[in-house]
Short mmCIF file of C-alpha atoms and ligand atoms in Angstrom, two decimals:
data_model
loop_
_atom_site.label_atom_id
_atom_site.label_comp_id
_atom_site.label_asym_id
_atom_site.label_seq_id
_atom_site.Cartn_x
_atom_site.Cartn_y
_atom_site.Cartn_z
CA MET Q 1 -52.92 -8.70 0.16
CA ARG Q 2 -49.54 -8.70 -0.73
CA THR Q 3 -48.20 -5.44 1.23
CA PRO Q 4 -44.78 -4.87 -1.37
CA LEU Q 5 -41.40 -4.58 0.08
CA ILE Q 6 -38.46 -2.80 -1.29
CA ALA Q 7 -35.40 -3.93 -0.91
CA GLY Q 8 -31.73 -2.09 -0.71
CA ASN Q 9 -28.48 -4.26 -0.71
CA TRP Q 10 -25.49 -2.93 -0.01
CA LYS Q 11 -23.30 -5.25 -1.14
CA MET Q 12 -19.77 -4.30 -0.28
CA HIS Q 13 -19.94 -1.23 -0.22
CA LYS Q 14 -19.77 1.38 2.53
CA THR Q 15 -17.46 1.79 5.74
CA ILE Q 16 -19.20 2.47 9.18
CA ALA Q 17 -19.12 5.60 9.03
CA GLU Q 18 -21.10 5.80 4.94
CA ALA Q 19 -23.46 3.18 6.28
CA VAL Q 20 -24.94 5.01 9.16
CA ALA Q 21 -25.15 8.07 6.70
CA LEU Q 22 -27.08 6.30 4.70
CA THR Q 23 -29.29 5.44 7.04
CA ASP Q 24 -29.57 8.96 8.83
CA ALA Q 25 -30.35 10.56 5.28
CA LEU Q 26 -32.91 7.00 4.53
CA ALA Q 27 -34.88 7.93 8.08
CA VAL Q 28 -35.07 11.65 6.93
CA GLY Q 29 -36.04 10.75 3.24
CA LEU Q 30 -38.08 8.03 3.90
CA ALA Q 31 -40.11 9.75 7.32
CA ASP Q 32 -43.02 9.93 5.22
CA LEU Q 33 -43.04 6.55 3.46
CA PRO Q 34 -46.88 5.79 3.08
CA ALA Q 35 -48.03 2.77 4.75
CA ASN Q 36 -49.10 0.12 2.32
CA ARG Q 37 -45.40 -0.58 1.55
CA GLN Q 38 -42.45 -1.84 3.58
CA VAL Q 39 -38.35 -1.35 3.04
CA VAL Q 40 -35.40 -3.00 4.36
CA ILE Q 41 -31.82 -2.37 4.14
CA CYS Q 42 -28.96 -4.45 4.24
CA PRO Q 43 -25.55 -3.74 5.44
CA THR Q 44 -22.53 -5.00 5.84
CA PHE Q 45 -21.37 -7.67 8.72
CA THR Q 46 -19.68 -5.26 10.31
CA ALA Q 47 -21.94 -2.18 10.05
CA LEU Q 48 -25.28 -4.22 10.93
CA ALA Q 49 -24.91 -3.12 14.69
CA SER Q 50 -23.94 0.63 13.92
CA VAL Q 51 -27.06 1.24 11.44
CA ALA Q 52 -29.54 -1.00 14.08
CA ALA Q 53 -29.02 1.46 16.86
CA ARG Q 54 -29.75 4.42 14.59
CA PRO Q 55 -33.42 6.31 14.21
CA ARG Q 56 -34.85 3.94 11.74
CA ALA Q 57 -38.48 5.18 10.58
CA GLY Q 58 -39.64 2.12 10.61
CA ILE Q 59 -37.15 0.51 8.12
CA ALA Q 60 -36.14 -2.94 8.94
CA ILE Q 61 -32.20 -4.58 8.79
CA GLY Q 62 -31.80 -7.72 6.73
CA ALA Q 63 -27.94 -9.58 6.41
CA GLN Q 64 -26.45 -10.62 3.39
CA ASN Q 65 -25.34 -14.38 4.42
CA VAL Q 66 -25.92 -16.65 6.75
CA TYR Q 67 -25.06 -19.53 7.84
CA PRO Q 68 -27.19 -21.98 8.85
CA GLU Q 69 -26.10 -24.25 12.37
CA VAL Q 70 -26.82 -22.59 15.52
CA GLN Q 71 -22.93 -21.64 17.24
CA GLY Q 72 -19.97 -23.98 16.61
CA ALA Q 73 -17.55 -24.81 15.03
CA TYR Q 74 -17.40 -23.11 11.19
CA THR Q 75 -14.57 -20.50 11.32
CA GLY Q 76 -16.06 -16.70 9.31
CA GLU Q 77 -19.16 -17.85 9.55
CA ILE Q 78 -22.77 -16.40 11.20
CA ALA Q 79 -25.61 -17.46 13.32
CA PRO Q 80 -29.41 -17.09 12.15
CA GLY Q 81 -29.70 -15.87 16.07
CA MET Q 82 -26.64 -13.85 15.98
CA LEU Q 83 -28.30 -12.02 13.28
CA LYS Q 84 -32.12 -11.66 15.12
CA GLU Q 85 -29.80 -10.65 18.25
CA ILE Q 86 -28.11 -7.61 16.31
CA GLY Q 87 -32.02 -6.88 15.33
CA CYS Q 88 -32.02 -8.08 12.14
CA THR Q 89 -35.39 -9.02 10.48
CA TYR Q 90 -34.44 -10.21 7.01
CA VAL Q 91 -31.63 -12.18 5.37
CA ILE Q 92 -31.47 -12.69 1.90
CA ILE Q 93 -30.22 -16.00 0.87
CA GLY Q 94 -28.96 -17.52 -2.28
CA HIS Q 95 -28.16 -14.30 -4.14
CA SER Q 96 -26.74 -15.00 -7.36
CA GLU Q 97 -22.91 -13.87 -6.27
CA ARG Q 98 -23.19 -15.96 -3.51
CA ARG Q 99 -23.80 -18.84 -6.52
CA GLN Q 100 -21.73 -18.40 -8.83
CA LEU Q 101 -19.00 -16.60 -6.45
CA PHE Q 102 -18.95 -19.14 -3.33
CA GLY Q 103 -19.89 -21.63 -4.75
CA GLU Q 104 -24.02 -21.97 -3.24
CA THR Q 105 -26.02 -24.94 -4.13
CA ASP Q 106 -30.00 -24.97 -3.86
CA ALA Q 107 -29.32 -27.85 -1.16
CA MET Q 108 -27.78 -25.37 0.93
CA VAL Q 109 -30.26 -22.38 0.48
CA ALA Q 110 -33.09 -24.37 1.02
CA ARG Q 111 -30.99 -25.17 4.51
CA LYS Q 112 -30.34 -21.72 5.69
CA ALA Q 113 -34.61 -20.70 4.36
CA ALA Q 114 -34.80 -22.70 7.16
CA ALA Q 115 -32.86 -21.74 9.93
CA VAL Q 116 -33.75 -18.00 9.22
CA LEU Q 117 -37.34 -18.88 9.50
CA ASP Q 118 -36.53 -20.99 12.69
CA ALA Q 119 -34.23 -17.95 13.46
CA GLY Q 120 -38.07 -15.93 13.85
CA MET Q 121 -36.39 -13.83 10.52
CA THR Q 122 -38.31 -13.97 6.95
CA PRO Q 123 -35.41 -15.21 4.41
CA ILE Q 124 -35.44 -13.28 0.60
CA VAL Q 125 -34.78 -16.14 -0.94
CA CYS Q 126 -32.82 -15.21 -4.36
CA VAL Q 127 -32.99 -17.04 -7.83
CA GLY Q 128 -32.49 -16.22 -11.40
CA GLU Q 129 -30.58 -17.14 -14.90
CA THR Q 130 -28.28 -16.47 -15.94
CA ARG Q 131 -27.77 -13.96 -19.94
CA ALA Q 132 -26.81 -17.85 -21.75
CA GLU Q 133 -30.08 -19.42 -20.01
CA ARG Q 134 -31.75 -16.83 -21.29
CA GLU Q 135 -30.52 -16.86 -24.83
CA SER Q 136 -31.45 -20.58 -24.94
CA GLY Q 137 -34.53 -21.40 -24.02
CA GLN Q 138 -33.73 -22.23 -20.56
CA ALA Q 139 -35.21 -19.56 -18.16
CA GLU Q 140 -38.51 -20.79 -16.99
CA ASN Q 141 -36.48 -24.26 -16.23
CA ILE Q 142 -33.67 -22.54 -14.35
CA VAL Q 143 -35.67 -20.68 -12.19
CA LEU Q 144 -38.58 -22.90 -11.37
CA GLY Q 145 -36.27 -25.73 -10.66
CA GLN Q 146 -34.59 -23.19 -8.06
CA VAL Q 147 -37.57 -22.32 -6.85
CA LYS Q 148 -38.87 -25.51 -6.14
CA ALA Q 149 -35.31 -27.14 -4.71
CA GLY Q 150 -34.86 -24.24 -2.41
CA LEU Q 151 -38.80 -24.23 -1.05
CA SER Q 152 -39.86 -27.67 -1.60
CA ALA Q 153 -38.89 -28.82 2.14
CA LEU Q 154 -40.73 -25.58 3.36
CA SER Q 155 -44.15 -26.15 1.62
CA ASN Q 156 -46.37 -25.46 4.67
CA ARG Q 157 -43.67 -22.34 5.33
CA LEU Q 158 -44.12 -20.23 2.32
CA SER Q 159 -46.39 -17.88 3.45
CA GLU Q 160 -43.18 -16.31 5.31
CA ILE Q 161 -40.42 -16.36 2.87
CA VAL Q 162 -39.99 -13.65 0.09
CA ILE Q 163 -38.91 -14.31 -3.88
CA ALA Q 164 -36.42 -11.70 -5.17
CA TYR Q 165 -35.95 -12.83 -8.68
CA GLU Q 166 -33.06 -11.56 -10.26
CA PRO Q 167 -32.04 -12.22 -13.82
CA VAL Q 168 -28.19 -12.84 -13.56
CA TRP Q 169 -27.50 -10.96 -17.08
CA ALA Q 170 -29.46 -7.70 -15.31
CA ILE Q 171 -27.95 -7.29 -12.07
CA GLY Q 172 -25.31 -4.33 -12.38
CA THR Q 173 -25.19 -3.91 -15.84
CA GLY Q 174 -27.83 -1.26 -16.13
CA LEU Q 175 -30.28 -4.17 -18.18
CA THR Q 176 -33.42 -4.85 -16.89
CA ALA Q 177 -36.26 -7.44 -17.79
CA THR Q 178 -38.69 -5.28 -19.83
CA SER Q 179 -41.51 -5.29 -16.87
CA ALA Q 180 -43.60 -7.92 -19.14
CA ASP Q 181 -40.65 -10.38 -19.06
CA ALA Q 182 -40.34 -10.20 -16.07
CA GLN Q 183 -44.10 -10.25 -14.87
CA ALA Q 184 -44.14 -13.76 -16.96
CA MET Q 185 -41.67 -15.12 -14.72
CA HIS Q 186 -43.38 -13.88 -11.95
CA ALA Q 187 -46.70 -15.05 -12.87
CA ALA Q 188 -44.90 -18.70 -13.68
CA ILE Q 189 -42.60 -18.38 -9.97
CA ARG Q 190 -46.06 -17.82 -8.71
CA GLY Q 191 -47.70 -21.36 -10.51
CA GLU Q 192 -44.56 -22.89 -9.22
CA LEU Q 193 -45.11 -22.21 -5.36
CA ARG Q 194 -48.71 -23.06 -5.56
CA SER Q 195 -47.60 -27.13 -6.86
CA VAL Q 196 -45.37 -26.67 -3.58
CA GLY Q 197 -47.40 -25.07 -1.02
CA GLY Q 198 -51.43 -24.63 -2.29
CA ASN Q 199 -52.85 -21.38 -1.81
CA GLN Q 200 -50.00 -20.28 0.23
CA ALA Q 201 -48.33 -19.04 -3.26
CA ASP Q 202 -51.01 -16.03 -3.06
CA THR Q 203 -49.91 -14.65 -0.21
CA VAL Q 204 -45.74 -15.41 -1.08
CA ARG Q 205 -44.18 -11.97 -1.82
CA ILE Q 206 -41.73 -11.42 -5.55
CA GLN Q 207 -39.60 -9.11 -5.33
CA TYR Q 208 -37.62 -8.22 -9.03
CA GLY Q 209 -34.05 -7.55 -8.76
CA GLY Q 210 -31.97 -6.21 -11.91
CA SER Q 211 -30.35 -2.62 -12.49
CA VAL Q 212 -34.27 -1.68 -11.03
CA LYS Q 213 -33.77 2.51 -11.24
CA PRO Q 214 -36.07 5.14 -9.79
CA ASP Q 215 -37.61 5.63 -14.02
CA ASN Q 216 -38.01 2.32 -14.21
CA VAL Q 217 -39.52 1.07 -10.91
CA ASP Q 218 -43.59 2.10 -11.45
CA GLU Q 219 -43.66 0.40 -14.29
CA LEU Q 220 -42.39 -2.71 -12.75
CA MET Q 221 -44.40 -2.11 -9.49
CA ALA Q 222 -47.36 -1.64 -12.03
CA GLN Q 223 -47.04 -5.53 -12.36
CA PRO Q 224 -50.14 -7.38 -10.85
CA ASP Q 225 -47.02 -10.53 -9.79
CA ILE Q 226 -44.42 -7.96 -8.68
CA ASP Q 227 -44.76 -7.06 -5.07
CA GLY Q 228 -41.24 -5.58 -4.29
CA ALA Q 229 -37.53 -5.42 -5.18
CA LEU Q 230 -34.37 -6.42 -4.72
CA VAL Q 231 -31.92 -3.25 -5.39
CA GLY Q 232 -28.50 -2.92 -6.13
CA GLY Q 233 -26.23 -0.18 -7.22
CA ALA Q 234 -29.48 3.06 -7.04
CA ALA Q 235 -29.65 1.91 -3.02
CA LEU Q 236 -26.72 3.41 -2.29
CA VAL Q 237 -27.20 6.24 -2.83
CA ALA Q 238 -30.34 8.05 -0.46
CA GLU Q 239 -31.89 10.11 -2.96
CA SER Q 240 -32.11 6.91 -5.37
CA PHE Q 241 -33.30 4.33 -2.82
CA ILE Q 242 -35.83 7.18 -1.26
CA ARG Q 243 -37.83 7.42 -4.80
CA ILE Q 244 -37.43 3.40 -5.74
CA ALA Q 245 -39.23 3.00 -1.99
CA LYS Q 246 -41.60 5.79 -3.06
CA PHE Q 247 -42.72 3.86 -6.24
CA VAL Q 248 -46.31 5.11 -7.40
CA LYS Q 249 -48.26 2.29 -8.40
P1 13P L 1 -28.38 -3.37 -9.10
O1 13P L 1 -29.93 -2.94 -8.78
O2 13P L 1 -27.09 -3.00 -8.55
O3 13P L 1 -28.48 -4.24 -11.01
O4 13P L 1 -28.16 -5.04 -8.38
C1 13P L 1 -28.84 -5.65 -8.41
C2 13P L 1 -28.36 -7.05 -7.13
O5 13P L 1 -28.29 -8.07 -7.08
C3 13P L 1 -29.47 -6.79 -5.92
O6 13P L 1 -29.26 -7.93 -5.31
#
């Protein structure tokens, strides 16, 4: 019912030439991808057009950020329509790095998600707790609060949204939530989605992110409420991202 989505978040890595080389390697390696899954890569803004111009064997393109206005005096920002024009079909929103380093609030996440939907693309809305929040027993409260604040204004459009649960303490650290802990949080998120948008909750894909690697992806993807992965470091190496996209369920 939910087609798994494997996403590569390249963050602030790769020159244009390197991004094109990685795209070409992925296109070869994923040419025989099973039909029951989807893959999206999210390069930097500067590499998007070059990556979009390559043959990609069905690999979709996404951006890592967006500004929620159609156009205007917003120096340094990029509008949803500009991303759509370049060939993006997904946009990552509310990544913990943006929340922590750039002050992105739940209110801004909600505006961005709406703007991305209005432009005809799919928002990947990131949520996740810090280590301190987990250690103090607040993880579920925090994460469900982010889901509610980010998505309640979009309660009739939930099925068009992807959520990425990324525990902040697992990002780039080599620490992964156990598959059982991840599944428990994903089930709780789906419960919150049900209270926001009823049965649409069953159609929302919830990705796990945080040190997803070739050697842990199969176990994570075996969980009933884990519908994909948002991959950072391992998405920068063709061989490892290909293996992750070819997870065995
Ligand atoms: P890592 O896979 O490097 O832990 O990064 C996860 C992430 O932040 C993806 O958005």
